[in-house]
Short mmCIF file of C-alpha atoms and ligand atoms in Angstrom, two decimals:
data_model
loop_
_atom_site.label_atom_id
_atom_site.label_comp_id
_atom_site.label_asym_id
_atom_site.label_seq_id
_atom_site.Cartn_x
_atom_site.Cartn_y
_atom_site.Cartn_z
CA MET A 278 -0.59 -0.26 -0.07
CA LEU A 279 1.12 3.68 -0.89
CA ALA A 280 -1.47 5.23 1.33
CA GLY A 281 0.89 8.93 2.18
CA LYS A 282 3.42 8.40 -0.65
CA ARG A 283 3.99 11.18 -2.41
CA VAL A 284 5.17 9.59 -5.72
CA LEU A 285 6.75 12.91 -8.18
CA LEU A 286 6.56 11.41 -11.86
CA ILE A 287 8.22 13.51 -14.53
CA ILE A 288 7.71 11.42 -17.68
CA GLY A 289 10.15 11.84 -20.72
CA GLY A 290 9.51 11.15 -24.61
CA GLY A 291 8.26 8.45 -25.87
CA ILE A 292 5.52 6.13 -27.56
CA ALA A 293 5.20 4.45 -23.95
CA ALA A 294 4.22 7.62 -22.26
CA PHE A 295 -0.10 6.76 -22.97
CA LYS A 296 0.62 4.32 -20.32
CA SER A 297 2.86 6.15 -18.11
CA LEU A 298 -1.88 7.58 -18.30
CA ASP A 299 -2.40 4.08 -15.85
CA LEU A 300 0.39 4.63 -13.82
CA ILE A 301 -1.07 7.53 -12.69
CA ARG A 302 -4.11 5.64 -12.39
CA ARG A 303 -2.43 1.98 -10.72
CA LEU A 304 -0.85 4.48 -7.84
CA ARG A 305 -3.56 7.00 -7.34
CA GLU A 306 -5.74 3.55 -6.48
CA ARG A 307 -3.14 2.42 -3.79
CA GLY A 308 -3.35 5.43 -1.56
CA ALA A 309 0.21 7.10 -3.92
CA THR A 310 -0.37 11.08 -4.38
CA VAL A 311 1.33 11.58 -7.48
CA VAL A 312 2.68 15.34 -9.13
CA PRO A 313 3.50 14.54 -12.83
CA VAL A 314 6.10 16.89 -14.60
CA LEU A 315 6.39 16.60 -18.20
CA THR A 316 9.58 16.71 -20.52
CA ARG A 317 8.71 19.18 -23.64
CA ALA A 318 9.12 15.55 -25.34
CA GLY A 319 6.99 13.70 -22.77
CA GLU A 320 4.05 16.48 -24.10
CA GLU A 321 3.86 15.07 -27.59
CA PHE A 322 2.47 12.08 -26.83
CA VAL A 323 0.55 12.93 -23.13
CA THR A 324 -1.05 16.25 -23.04
CA PRO A 325 -0.43 18.45 -19.62
CA LEU A 326 -4.50 17.71 -19.09
CA SER A 327 -4.82 14.18 -19.30
CA ALA A 328 -1.76 13.83 -16.92
CA SER A 329 -3.53 16.48 -14.60
CA ALA A 330 -6.63 15.11 -14.34
CA LEU A 331 -6.06 11.77 -13.85
CA ALA A 332 -3.21 12.36 -10.57
CA ALA A 333 -5.58 15.34 -10.29
CA GLN A 334 -2.58 17.51 -9.57
CA LYS A 335 -1.62 20.10 -11.05
CA VAL A 336 1.44 19.18 -13.59
CA TYR A 337 4.77 20.78 -13.44
CA ARG A 338 6.58 21.32 -16.65
CA ASP A 339 8.62 24.70 -17.29
CA LEU A 340 11.81 24.86 -15.00
CA PHE A 341 10.82 29.12 -15.30
CA ASP A 342 7.68 29.59 -14.15
CA LEU A 343 7.52 32.26 -11.89
CA THR A 344 3.84 30.65 -10.69
CA ASP A 345 5.11 28.00 -10.43
CA GLU A 346 8.58 29.32 -8.31
CA ALA A 347 6.17 31.64 -6.40
CA GLU A 348 3.80 28.52 -5.20
CA MET A 349 6.27 25.61 -4.61
CA GLY A 350 10.19 26.06 -5.51
CA HIS A 351 11.21 23.56 -7.56
CA ILE A 352 14.04 22.34 -5.24
CA GLU A 353 11.47 22.20 -3.01
CA LEU A 354 9.39 20.42 -5.52
CA SER A 355 12.48 17.73 -5.97
CA ARG A 356 12.63 17.01 -2.22
CA ASP A 357 8.95 16.88 -1.01
CA ALA A 358 8.69 13.99 -2.36
CA ASP A 359 8.89 10.45 -0.90
CA LEU A 360 10.26 8.64 -4.27
CA VAL A 361 11.36 9.98 -7.65
CA VAL A 362 10.22 7.83 -10.64
CA VAL A 363 11.03 8.62 -14.37
CA ALA A 364 8.80 6.86 -16.45
CA PRO A 365 9.60 6.66 -19.42
CA ALA A 366 12.80 7.28 -18.72
CA THR A 367 13.96 7.71 -22.45
CA ALA A 368 18.18 7.44 -23.66
CA ASP A 369 17.73 11.29 -23.72
CA LEU A 370 17.05 11.38 -20.00
CA MET A 371 19.13 9.15 -19.45
CA GLY A 372 22.30 10.30 -20.59
CA LYS A 373 21.61 13.94 -19.02
CA MET A 374 21.20 12.28 -15.69
CA ALA A 375 24.86 10.16 -16.00
CA ALA A 376 25.82 13.67 -17.09
CA GLY A 377 25.02 15.96 -14.10
CA LEU A 378 23.16 17.93 -16.69
CA ALA A 379 20.59 20.34 -15.52
CA ASN A 380 18.82 22.16 -18.41
CA ASP A 381 15.54 22.29 -17.89
CA LEU A 382 12.64 21.62 -15.23
CA ALA A 383 13.48 17.26 -15.41
CA SER A 384 16.54 17.47 -15.21
CA THR A 385 17.00 20.13 -12.95
CA LEU A 386 14.16 18.36 -10.26
CA LEU A 387 16.43 14.56 -10.40
CA MET A 388 19.84 17.05 -10.30
CA ALA A 389 17.92 18.76 -6.78
CA THR A 390 16.19 15.57 -4.89
CA ASP A 391 17.39 14.19 -1.69
CA LYS A 392 15.42 11.55 -2.47
CA ARG A 393 15.56 7.90 -4.11
CA VAL A 394 15.02 7.81 -8.33
CA LEU A 395 13.47 4.69 -10.42
CA ILE A 396 14.10 4.39 -13.64
CA ALA A 397 11.55 2.73 -15.85
CA PRO A 398 14.35 2.80 -19.41
CA ALA A 399 11.62 2.66 -22.88
CA MET A 400 13.67 2.89 -26.10
CA ASN A 401 14.43 1.26 -29.47
CA VAL A 402 16.50 -2.28 -29.31
CA ARG A 403 19.95 -0.27 -31.49
CA MET A 404 19.36 2.67 -29.00
CA TRP A 405 19.18 0.72 -25.49
CA GLU A 406 22.40 -1.38 -26.89
CA HIS A 407 24.69 1.17 -28.07
CA PRO A 408 27.42 1.62 -26.08
CA ALA A 409 26.71 5.20 -24.54
CA THR A 410 23.66 3.80 -23.15
CA GLN A 411 25.92 1.56 -22.10
CA ARG A 412 27.90 3.25 -20.18
CA ASN A 413 24.89 5.78 -19.04
CA ILE A 414 23.46 2.77 -17.04
CA ASP A 415 26.55 2.00 -15.48
CA THR A 416 27.01 4.86 -14.18
CA LEU A 417 22.77 5.36 -13.06
CA LYS A 418 23.07 1.74 -11.00
CA GLY A 419 26.03 3.67 -9.27
CA ASP A 420 25.26 6.55 -8.66
CA GLY A 421 22.59 4.42 -6.68
CA VAL A 422 19.65 5.26 -9.03
CA LEU A 423 16.78 2.40 -9.12
CA PHE A 424 15.85 0.23 -12.37
CA VAL A 425 12.90 -1.32 -13.23
CA GLY A 426 13.10 -2.93 -17.07
CA PRO A 427 12.88 -2.74 -19.09
CA ASN A 428 11.68 -5.86 -20.42
CA GLU A 429 12.19 -7.23 -24.48
CA GLY A 430 9.70 -7.83 -26.92
CA ASN A 431 7.91 -6.28 -29.56
CA MET A 432 8.51 -2.45 -30.34
CA ALA A 433 6.45 -0.39 -31.49
CA CYS A 434 8.62 1.02 -34.10
CA GLY A 435 8.75 -3.12 -35.59
CA GLU A 436 11.55 -3.80 -33.45
CA PHE A 437 11.75 -7.05 -31.47
CA GLY A 438 14.56 -6.40 -28.03
CA PRO A 439 14.89 -5.50 -24.49
CA GLY A 440 13.68 -1.45 -25.29
CA ARG A 441 9.93 -1.66 -23.45
CA MET A 442 8.82 0.05 -20.88
CA ALA A 443 7.99 -1.97 -18.03
CA GLU A 444 4.29 -2.47 -17.32
CA PRO A 445 2.21 -0.38 -15.28
CA LEU A 446 2.14 -2.58 -12.28
CA GLU A 447 5.60 -3.94 -12.07
CA ILE A 448 6.01 -0.53 -11.61
CA VAL A 449 3.53 -0.15 -8.49
CA ALA A 450 5.64 -3.08 -7.61
CA ALA A 451 9.33 -1.54 -8.18
CA VAL A 452 7.74 1.05 -5.99
CA GLN A 453 6.04 0.10 -3.36
CA ALA A 454 9.68 -1.82 -2.42
CA ALA A 455 11.52 1.59 -2.88
CA ILE A 456 9.56 3.45 -0.26
CA ALA A 457 8.52 0.51 2.07
CA ASP A 458 7.78 1.12 5.06
CA GLY A 459 9.16 -1.12 7.61
CA PRO A 460 11.30 -2.09 10.73
CA MET A 461 14.66 -2.33 8.66
CA LYS A 462 13.73 1.43 6.91
CA GLY A 463 17.15 3.29 7.02
CA LYS A 464 19.06 0.45 6.76
CA HIS A 465 21.34 -1.31 3.57
CA VAL A 466 22.00 -4.59 3.23
CA LEU A 467 23.14 -6.38 0.73
CA VAL A 468 22.42 -9.85 -1.00
CA THR A 469 24.47 -12.15 -2.73
CA SER A 470 22.54 -14.40 -5.77
CA GLY A 471 22.49 -16.90 -8.29
CA PRO A 472 26.24 -19.24 -9.77
CA THR A 473 28.45 -17.50 -11.18
CA HIS A 474 30.17 -17.83 -14.33
CA GLU A 475 33.76 -18.89 -15.18
CA PRO A 476 35.00 -18.97 -18.57
CA ILE A 477 36.99 -21.81 -20.88
CA ASP A 478 37.14 -19.91 -23.14
CA PRO A 479 34.93 -16.98 -25.04
CA VAL A 480 32.36 -19.67 -25.70
CA ARG A 481 32.30 -22.07 -22.50
CA TYR A 482 32.54 -21.87 -18.99
CA ILE A 483 31.74 -23.76 -15.96
CA ALA A 484 28.81 -22.74 -13.90
CA ASN A 485 26.23 -24.73 -11.53
CA ARG A 486 22.99 -24.92 -11.31
CA SER A 487 21.38 -21.75 -8.89
CA SER A 488 18.40 -20.76 -10.59
CA GLY A 489 18.94 -17.49 -8.08
CA ALA A 490 14.91 -17.61 -6.44
CA GLN A 491 15.96 -17.70 -2.79
CA GLY A 492 18.42 -14.67 -3.20
CA THR A 493 16.17 -13.17 -5.31
CA ALA A 494 13.78 -13.66 -2.86
CA ILE A 495 15.78 -12.86 0.24
CA ALA A 496 16.48 -9.51 -1.66
CA ARG A 497 12.22 -8.63 -2.18
CA ALA A 498 11.54 -9.54 1.03
CA LEU A 499 13.89 -7.83 2.97
CA ALA A 500 12.58 -4.70 0.04
CA ALA A 501 9.39 -5.82 1.46
CA LEU A 502 9.88 -4.53 4.63
CA GLY A 503 11.95 -1.78 4.27
CA ALA A 504 15.50 -2.13 3.95
CA ASP A 505 17.80 -0.20 0.86
CA VAL A 506 19.21 -3.79 -0.93
CA THR A 507 21.73 -4.46 -2.99
CA PHE A 508 21.69 -7.26 -4.96
CA VAL A 509 24.89 -8.87 -6.47
CA THR A 510 23.45 -11.11 -8.95
CA GLY A 511 25.98 -13.54 -11.18
CA PRO A 512 23.54 -14.98 -14.04
CA ALA A 513 20.38 -16.27 -12.50
CA ASP A 514 17.41 -17.67 -14.23
CA VAL A 515 14.46 -15.74 -12.97
CA ALA A 516 14.07 -11.55 -12.58
CA ARG A 517 15.59 -9.33 -10.72
CA PRO A 518 14.02 -7.85 -8.03
CA GLU A 519 12.09 -5.09 -7.79
CA GLY A 520 13.35 -1.16 -6.39
CA VAL A 521 16.49 -2.69 -5.36
CA ARG A 522 20.61 -1.44 -6.45
CA VAL A 523 20.54 -5.01 -9.39
CA ILE A 524 24.59 -5.54 -10.21
CA GLU A 525 24.58 -7.75 -12.53
CA VAL A 526 28.20 -10.27 -11.74
CA GLN A 527 29.69 -13.01 -14.20
CA THR A 528 32.40 -14.42 -12.65
CA ALA A 529 33.19 -15.19 -8.31
CA ARG A 530 36.52 -12.89 -8.65
CA GLU A 531 33.85 -9.80 -10.28
CA MET A 532 31.19 -10.79 -7.89
CA LEU A 533 34.05 -10.36 -4.90
CA GLU A 534 34.69 -6.50 -6.13
CA ALA A 535 30.50 -5.68 -6.82
CA VAL A 536 30.87 -6.54 -2.72
CA GLN A 537 33.58 -5.02 -1.72
CA GLY A 538 32.74 -1.37 -3.66
CA ALA A 539 28.45 -1.80 -2.25
CA LEU A 540 29.98 -1.53 1.42
CA PRO A 541 29.46 -0.69 3.74
CA ALA A 542 26.71 -2.78 4.64
CA ASP A 543 24.45 -3.43 8.18
CA ALA A 544 23.81 -6.87 6.74
CA ALA A 545 25.18 -9.10 4.56
CA VAL A 546 23.01 -12.31 3.61
CA PHE A 547 25.77 -14.97 0.74
CA ALA A 548 23.52 -16.73 -1.11
CA ALA A 549 25.17 -16.93 -4.58
CA ALA A 550 26.24 -20.11 -5.20
CA VAL A 551 29.50 -18.90 -6.17
CA ALA A 552 32.41 -21.50 -7.69
CA ASP A 553 34.56 -22.68 -5.87
CA TRP A 554 37.08 -22.86 -9.51
CA ARG A 555 38.21 -20.91 -12.15
CA VAL A 556 39.90 -22.44 -14.95
CA GLU A 557 42.97 -20.43 -14.98
CA ASN A 558 44.32 -21.12 -17.72
CA ALA A 559 40.66 -19.38 -19.75
CA SER A 560 41.81 -19.65 -23.32
CA GLY A 561 41.69 -16.13 -24.38
CA SER A 562 39.32 -17.96 -28.20
CA LYS A 563 37.77 -20.76 -28.72
CA ILE A 564 39.55 -23.92 -28.11
CA LYS A 565 39.74 -26.28 -31.29
CA LYS A 566 39.54 -30.33 -31.93
CA ASP A 567 42.78 -31.10 -33.01
CA GLY A 568 41.60 -33.98 -35.05
CA LYS A 569 44.36 -35.85 -33.37
CA GLY A 570 41.71 -36.67 -30.23
CA SER A 571 44.57 -34.84 -27.81
CA LEU A 572 42.10 -33.25 -25.13
CA PRO A 573 42.20 -29.53 -23.77
CA LYS A 574 44.08 -29.87 -20.27
CA LEU A 575 42.01 -27.34 -17.97
CA GLU A 576 44.10 -25.99 -14.72
CA PHE A 577 42.33 -25.34 -12.23
CA ALA A 578 42.74 -21.97 -8.98
CA GLU A 579 40.30 -21.45 -5.91
CA ASN A 580 37.92 -18.66 -6.17
CA PRO A 581 38.38 -15.84 -3.47
CA ASP A 582 35.83 -16.92 -0.42
CA ILE A 583 32.77 -13.89 -0.40
CA LEU A 584 31.79 -14.76 2.46
CA ALA A 585 34.50 -16.13 4.30
CA THR A 586 36.28 -12.29 3.62
CA VAL A 587 33.70 -9.86 3.99
CA SER A 588 33.18 -11.80 7.73
CA ARG A 589 36.57 -11.18 8.62
CA MET A 590 37.04 -7.32 7.93
CA LYS A 591 38.87 -5.83 10.29
CA LYS A 592 36.97 -2.40 10.24
CA GLY A 593 33.69 -1.97 7.71
CA ARG A 594 32.46 -5.50 8.73
CA PRO A 595 28.26 -5.31 8.96
CA ALA A 596 26.48 -6.75 12.14
CA LEU A 597 25.02 -8.72 10.99
CA VAL A 598 27.29 -11.59 8.34
CA VAL A 599 24.82 -14.98 7.26
CA GLY A 600 26.02 -17.54 4.73
CA PHE A 601 24.82 -19.98 2.96
CA ALA A 602 25.94 -23.94 3.47
CA ALA A 603 24.90 -26.28 0.77
CA GLU A 604 25.75 -29.61 1.75
CA THR A 605 24.32 -32.75 0.46
CA ASP A 606 25.78 -34.98 3.86
CA ASP A 607 25.67 -33.90 7.18
CA VAL A 608 24.09 -31.19 6.45
CA VAL A 609 23.89 -29.36 10.20
CA GLU A 610 27.46 -31.05 11.28
CA ASN A 611 28.89 -29.46 7.98
CA ALA A 612 27.36 -26.45 8.01
CA SER A 613 28.33 -25.70 11.34
CA ALA A 614 32.19 -26.22 10.83
CA LYS A 615 31.26 -23.87 7.92
CA ARG A 616 30.00 -21.23 9.53
CA LYS A 617 33.50 -21.42 12.74
CA ARG A 618 35.28 -22.00 9.41
CA LYS A 619 33.93 -18.59 6.90
CA GLY A 620 33.63 -16.14 10.34
CA CYS A 621 30.16 -16.15 9.99
CA ASP A 622 27.33 -14.95 12.78
CA TRP A 623 23.81 -17.38 10.54
CA ILE A 624 24.61 -19.96 8.40
CA VAL A 625 21.13 -20.74 6.67
CA ALA A 626 22.26 -24.36 5.65
CA ASN A 627 20.20 -26.65 3.05
CA ASP A 628 20.88 -29.93 1.82
CA VAL A 629 20.76 -29.66 -1.51
CA SER A 630 20.82 -33.90 -2.51
CA PRO A 631 19.10 -34.49 -6.33
CA GLU A 632 16.14 -35.98 -4.66
CA THR A 633 15.30 -33.28 -1.88
CA GLY A 634 14.36 -30.56 -5.50
CA ILE A 635 15.97 -27.95 -3.95
CA MET A 636 18.70 -26.72 -6.68
CA GLY A 637 16.76 -24.93 -9.24
CA GLY A 638 12.97 -25.84 -7.00
CA ASP A 639 10.29 -22.98 -5.89
CA GLU A 640 10.56 -24.77 -2.65
CA ASN A 641 13.97 -25.37 0.69
CA ALA A 642 13.63 -26.80 4.10
CA VAL A 643 16.60 -24.79 5.83
CA VAL A 644 18.34 -24.98 9.27
CA VAL A 645 19.60 -21.95 11.08
CA ILE A 646 22.79 -22.27 12.57
CA SER A 647 23.88 -19.38 15.46
CA ASP A 648 25.41 -18.65 18.26
CA ASP A 649 21.87 -20.02 19.39
CA GLY A 650 22.32 -23.34 18.11
CA ALA A 651 20.78 -24.85 15.52
CA ASP A 652 16.59 -24.07 14.15
CA VAL A 653 15.00 -26.59 12.23
CA TRP A 654 12.59 -25.02 9.65
CA PRO A 655 9.68 -27.04 7.84
CA ARG A 656 9.59 -27.39 4.29
CA MET A 657 8.57 -24.30 3.37
CA GLY A 658 8.08 -21.95 -0.39
CA LYS A 659 12.14 -20.19 -0.73
CA ASP A 660 9.41 -17.30 -0.86
CA GLN A 661 8.19 -19.00 2.81
CA VAL A 662 11.41 -18.62 3.59
CA ALA A 663 12.51 -15.01 2.87
CA GLY A 664 9.66 -13.63 4.54
CA ARG A 665 11.52 -15.58 7.77
CA LEU A 666 14.51 -14.60 7.56
CA ALA A 667 14.58 -11.13 6.37
CA ALA A 668 11.99 -10.65 9.40
CA ALA A 669 14.92 -12.25 11.41
CA ILE A 670 17.63 -10.31 10.49
CA ALA A 671 15.19 -7.17 10.83
CA LYS A 672 14.40 -8.36 13.97
CA ALA A 673 19.11 -8.77 15.03
CA LEU A 674 19.57 -5.65 13.84
CA GLY A 675 16.95 -4.54 15.95
N1 CTP B 705 30.94 -18.67 -0.49
C1 CTP B 705 31.56 -17.25 -0.83
N2 CTP B 705 32.80 -16.84 -2.04
C2 CTP B 705 32.95 -18.83 -2.47
C3 CTP B 705 32.08 -19.68 -2.43
C4 CTP B 705 31.29 -19.52 -1.31
O1 CTP B 705 30.58 -16.16 -0.32
N3 CTP B 705 33.79 -18.65 -3.41
C5 CTP B 705 30.28 -18.73 0.64
C6 CTP B 705 27.65 -18.75 -0.67
O2 CTP B 705 27.37 -17.80 -0.99
C7 CTP B 705 27.70 -19.14 0.95
C8 CTP B 705 28.92 -20.03 1.68
O3 CTP B 705 30.43 -19.33 1.34
O4 CTP B 705 27.64 -18.34 1.54
C9 CTP B 705 29.00 -21.65 1.35
O5 CTP B 705 27.94 -22.02 -0.19
P1 CTP B 705 28.90 -23.47 0.06
O6 CTP B 705 29.64 -24.06 -1.56
O7 CTP B 705 28.10 -24.02 1.04
O8 CTP B 705 30.45 -23.54 0.68
P2 CTP B 705 31.84 -23.50 -0.55
O9 CTP B 705 32.47 -22.31 0.23
O10 CTP B 705 31.63 -23.62 -2.23
O11 CTP B 705 32.32 -24.80 0.10
P3 CTP B 705 32.29 -26.78 0.08
O12 CTP B 705 32.72 -27.10 -1.95
O13 CTP B 705 33.49 -27.38 0.76
O14 CTP B 705 31.45 -27.41 0.61
#
């Protein structure tokens, strides 16, 4: 629910702007107040009158409007909201944001705000894939801007691919996650998730069966309690959680770097199934058969242990570090030993033997091991495990 929340909605100039009118309705249905801001290009797609009528609010359009400035200055407008949403976020708007330009009302509000910013990109697939846009995405993610979408599909321009704006209800879910009130408000939590891919050559890699479902559910559950979540994920199958900062990585070493870059955090949950080894002699070009039946000789090196590295930090260690233990035998004994060895506070142990169907499945049966002993949870959905774990983390952080 969004009762009592104020959303400043910047509508950029793209064909997807028509969906932003529906977004206004959906946000209002949930109790939010929506204050629309139209860019010049946005006005080409939706009229100020329709945005204003649906929002039942004044629409802001011009940086130099003397009446607007007298009533509410642009600085105040940018801070008065609980969240700033940009939908559609065009390539142009994202470029301005990444470069720090402030030459119209929308870009000035985005520079002046002290609130979180959630963007729903929408553009032609080539524009999305353009190196300039990809650079801007990295910059914006690094600045803490939240993303929802874009989705893949047929586009108004007749092409196919990523670039379609997320649907209004997906944006609503991201808004809810980004401004959720709850016991975790003001707490930063880091979550790792998914498998890692360790290259053998440019086309082959070593991976594992992790779908990323449990880590994703934990990130969602923490965000629903109001936490500010940084989600570092390997190439997982499941859709990314809404309303959290997502950092995509491939390898264990990239994951460690992303984790270190995202600290400090109040708590960290290491749900990723990180590859223990990488191929040290990975080839820069595709390994070919030599026709004589000789086999490639792969040499392995041990990957850094991300959980142990963070658990043993002398300075800036998160107050609560939670690890996972994927075991196939003697689950509690092995997991307890792992907790000691890695130095984390809690370890969530699960049996990943193939007959349990847990790895890659929807359910989990876990034992949470802490200084207080081993707490056996009944088998339940991964979402329920996530909810219960998030509640326990909230309680532990106080
Ligand atoms: N982990 C990590 N970095 C690694 C390996 C594991 O951060 N290089 C984390 C996982 O995210 C998980 C915990 O350590 O929270 C335990 O992972 P698990 O695969 O069960 O343990 P391993 O260290 O791989 O031990 P083993 O394979 O010997 O059981």
